[in-house]
mmCIF file of C-alpha atoms in Angstrom:
data_model
loop_
_atom_site.group_PDB
_atom_site.id
_atom_site.type_symbol
_atom_site.label_atom_id
_atom_site.label_comp_id
_atom_site.label_asym_id
_atom_site.label_seq_id
_atom_site.Cartn_x
_atom_site.Cartn_y
_atom_site.Cartn_z
ATOM 1 C CA MET C 26 -6.859 20.728 9.452
ATOM 2 C CA HIS C 27 -7.605 23.477 6.918
ATOM 3 C CA HIS C 28 -3.871 23.925 6.250
ATOM 4 C CA SER C 29 -3.530 20.197 5.449
ATOM 5 C CA ARG C 30 -6.381 20.313 2.936
ATOM 6 C CA VAL C 31 -4.898 23.321 1.186
ATOM 7 C CA LEU C 32 -1.501 21.616 1.067
ATOM 8 C CA LEU C 33 -3.037 18.392 -0.229
ATOM 9 C CA GLY C 34 -4.982 20.267 -2.901
ATOM 10 C CA ALA C 35 -1.902 22.207 -3.975
ATOM 11 C CA LEU C 36 0.297 19.101 -4.133
ATOM 12 C CA THR C 37 -2.340 17.108 -6.028
ATOM 13 C CA GLY C 38 -2.896 19.954 -8.472
ATOM 14 C CA LEU C 39 0.843 20.353 -9.005
ATOM 15 C CA ALA C 40 1.220 16.605 -9.521
ATOM 16 C CA LEU C 41 -1.545 16.568 -12.138
ATOM 17 C CA TYR C 42 -0.105 19.573 -13.942
ATOM 18 C CA LEU C 43 3.423 18.146 -14.024
ATOM 19 C CA ARG C 44 2.206 14.769 -15.238
ATOM 20 C CA ALA C 45 -0.346 15.991 -17.798
ATOM 21 C CA HIS C 46 1.242 19.137 -19.222
ATOM 22 C CA SER C 47 2.290 18.514 -22.855
ATOM 23 C CA ILE C 48 1.668 14.796 -22.384
ATOM 24 C CA GLY C 49 1.214 14.207 -26.110
ATOM 25 C CA ALA C 50 3.947 16.550 -27.337
ATOM 26 C CA ASP C 51 6.482 13.782 -27.924
ATOM 27 C CA PRO C 52 5.147 10.946 -30.114
ATOM 28 C CA ARG C 53 8.161 8.732 -29.443
ATOM 29 C CA VAL C 54 7.938 5.549 -27.365
ATOM 30 C CA VAL C 55 9.430 5.987 -23.882
ATOM 31 C CA PHE C 56 10.638 3.390 -21.353
ATOM 32 C CA ASP C 57 7.403 2.711 -19.481
ATOM 33 C CA GLU C 58 5.510 2.372 -22.761
ATOM 34 C CA VAL C 59 8.000 -0.236 -23.967
ATOM 35 C CA HIS C 60 7.451 -2.270 -20.825
ATOM 36 C CA LEU C 61 3.682 -1.846 -20.406
ATOM 37 C CA GLY C 62 2.916 -1.870 -24.143
ATOM 38 C CA ASN C 63 4.689 -5.151 -24.740
ATOM 39 C CA LEU C 64 3.036 -6.713 -21.694
ATOM 40 C CA ALA C 65 -0.340 -5.514 -23.019
ATOM 41 C CA ASN C 66 0.486 -7.045 -26.419
ATOM 42 C CA ASN C 67 1.235 -10.377 -24.745
ATOM 43 C CA TYR C 68 -1.959 -10.322 -22.681
ATOM 44 C CA MET C 69 -4.084 -9.379 -25.712
ATOM 45 C CA ALA C 70 -2.555 -12.168 -27.791
ATOM 46 C CA SER C 71 -2.872 -14.669 -24.901
ATOM 47 C CA GLN C 72 0.846 -15.361 -25.188
ATOM 48 C CA PHE C 73 2.930 -16.650 -22.312
ATOM 49 C CA HIS C 74 5.546 -14.266 -21.016
ATOM 50 C CA LEU C 75 7.751 -14.322 -17.961
ATOM 51 C CA ASN C 76 6.780 -11.505 -15.622
ATOM 52 C CA PRO C 77 7.897 -11.772 -11.992
ATOM 53 C CA HIS C 78 5.514 -9.006 -10.847
ATOM 54 C CA PRO C 79 1.877 -9.465 -9.809
ATOM 55 C CA PRO C 80 -0.306 -9.164 -12.928
ATOM 56 C CA LEU C 81 -3.355 -7.260 -11.631
ATOM 57 C CA GLY C 82 -2.074 -3.752 -12.384
ATOM 58 C CA LYS C 83 -0.853 -4.698 -15.844
ATOM 59 C CA LEU C 84 -4.112 -6.486 -16.626
ATOM 60 C CA LEU C 85 -6.095 -3.397 -15.620
ATOM 61 C CA ILE C 86 -3.866 -1.203 -17.787
ATOM 62 C CA THR C 87 -4.321 -3.663 -20.669
ATOM 63 C CA LEU C 88 -8.087 -3.434 -20.204
ATOM 64 C CA LEU C 89 -7.912 0.369 -20.356
ATOM 65 C CA PHE C 90 -5.703 0.251 -23.460
ATOM 66 C CA ARG C 91 -8.284 -1.986 -25.125
ATOM 67 C CA ALA C 92 -11.064 0.417 -24.075
ATOM 68 C CA PHE C 93 -9.222 3.161 -26.001
ATOM 69 C CA GLY C 94 -9.241 0.991 -29.113
ATOM 70 C CA TYR C 95 -5.761 -0.499 -28.941
ATOM 71 C CA THR C 96 -5.874 -4.141 -30.057
ATOM 72 C CA GLY C 97 -2.164 -4.937 -30.003
ATOM 73 C CA GLY C 98 0.418 -5.187 -32.716
ATOM 74 C CA SER C 99 2.782 -2.302 -31.989
ATOM 75 C CA SER C 100 6.395 -3.246 -31.373
ATOM 76 C CA PHE C 101 6.923 -0.383 -28.888
ATOM 77 C CA ASP C 102 10.529 0.198 -29.906
ATOM 78 C CA SER C 103 12.127 2.720 -27.563
ATOM 79 C CA GLY C 104 12.655 6.123 -29.146
ATOM 80 C CA GLU C 105 10.653 5.329 -32.271
ATOM 81 C CA PRO C 106 7.431 7.197 -33.127
ATOM 82 C CA HIS C 107 4.159 5.513 -32.207
ATOM 83 C CA PRO C 108 2.220 4.121 -35.181
ATOM 84 C CA ASP C 109 -1.039 5.923 -36.016
ATOM 85 C CA PHE C 110 -3.171 3.081 -34.601
ATOM 86 C CA VAL C 111 -1.720 3.417 -31.081
ATOM 87 C CA PRO C 112 -3.729 5.840 -28.877
ATOM 88 C CA TYR C 113 -0.604 6.783 -26.950
ATOM 89 C CA VAL C 114 -1.941 10.101 -25.613
ATOM 90 C CA GLN C 115 -4.925 8.375 -23.979
ATOM 91 C CA MET C 116 -2.601 5.677 -22.637
ATOM 92 C CA ARG C 117 -0.347 8.326 -21.129
ATOM 93 C CA ARG C 118 -3.320 10.127 -19.604
ATOM 94 C CA VAL C 119 -4.293 6.962 -17.735
ATOM 95 C CA GLN C 120 -0.796 6.743 -16.276
ATOM 96 C CA ALA C 121 -0.835 10.461 -15.385
ATOM 97 C CA VAL C 122 -4.140 10.150 -13.544
ATOM 98 C CA LEU C 123 -3.036 7.024 -11.668
ATOM 99 C CA GLY C 124 0.237 8.693 -10.695
ATOM 100 C CA THR C 125 -1.619 11.779 -9.528
ATOM 101 C CA LEU C 126 -3.954 9.679 -7.381
ATOM 102 C CA LEU C 127 -0.929 8.415 -5.476
ATOM 103 C CA VAL C 128 -0.435 11.882 -4.055
ATOM 104 C CA PRO C 129 -3.541 11.928 -1.815
ATOM 105 C CA VAL C 130 -3.034 8.254 -0.928
ATOM 106 C CA VAL C 131 0.522 8.850 0.301
ATOM 107 C CA PHE C 132 -0.527 12.070 2.004
ATOM 108 C CA ALA C 133 -3.367 10.300 3.858
ATOM 109 C CA ALA C 134 -1.101 7.424 4.857
ATOM 110 C CA CYS C 135 1.486 9.801 6.277
ATOM 111 C CA ARG C 136 -1.195 11.787 8.088
ATOM 112 C CA ALA C 137 -2.475 8.550 9.638
ATOM 113 C CA LEU C 138 1.062 7.834 10.804
ATOM 114 C CA ARG C 139 1.260 11.381 12.174
ATOM 115 C CA LEU C 140 3.974 12.313 9.700
ATOM 116 C CA PRO C 141 2.451 15.205 7.717
ATOM 117 C CA GLU C 142 5.787 16.828 6.893
ATOM 118 C CA MET C 143 7.043 13.554 5.471
ATOM 119 C CA ALA C 144 4.081 13.389 3.076
ATOM 120 C CA GLY C 145 5.315 16.487 1.278
ATOM 121 C CA ILE C 146 8.841 15.117 1.097
ATOM 122 C CA TYR C 147 7.693 11.786 -0.348
ATOM 123 C CA ILE C 148 5.521 13.485 -2.915
ATOM 124 C CA LEU C 149 8.219 15.964 -3.936
ATOM 125 C CA ALA C 150 10.698 13.103 -4.293
ATOM 126 C CA ASP C 151 8.288 11.450 -6.737
ATOM 127 C CA LEU C 152 7.996 14.680 -8.714
ATOM 128 C CA VAL C 153 11.784 14.962 -8.871
ATOM 129 C CA ASP C 154 11.913 11.430 -10.305
ATOM 130 C CA LEU C 155 9.310 12.435 -12.878
ATOM 131 C CA THR C 156 11.349 15.478 -13.874
ATOM 132 C CA ILE C 157 14.539 13.463 -14.203
ATOM 133 C CA LYS C 158 12.765 10.940 -16.467
ATOM 134 C CA SER C 159 11.390 13.672 -18.729
ATOM 135 C CA GLN C 160 14.814 15.347 -19.047
ATOM 136 C CA ARG C 161 16.447 12.068 -20.121
ATOM 137 C CA GLN C 162 14.074 11.831 -23.094
ATOM 138 C CA THR C 163 15.186 15.103 -24.683
#
């Protein structure tokens, strides 16, 4: 049991570091911000938009964006710098924390299924995806 807690702590810490390190270094709009930012704009403006996915997660993210002072209006053009009125670092931090919280959730689910080795593989696969995304932006 002690070994599992140490592993979980190490994986969660690594996930947070990889997601949060230099999170505000690049002021350009990236893919997820295009998608989530434009959905948030539509929700804030009460405009209809076609979104085939369940809205709860996007509505919660929109609520958090508003809590950071974002009121809409950015075009979120991919690769372009964020305007000064967009609190993009705080927005990215929310996503980093939510992504990090997936680590203990997946770990616990795999432990419940008696697959502790698989938990590490799933989590590392997610980190590889994160690394690939960050390398495409440079």
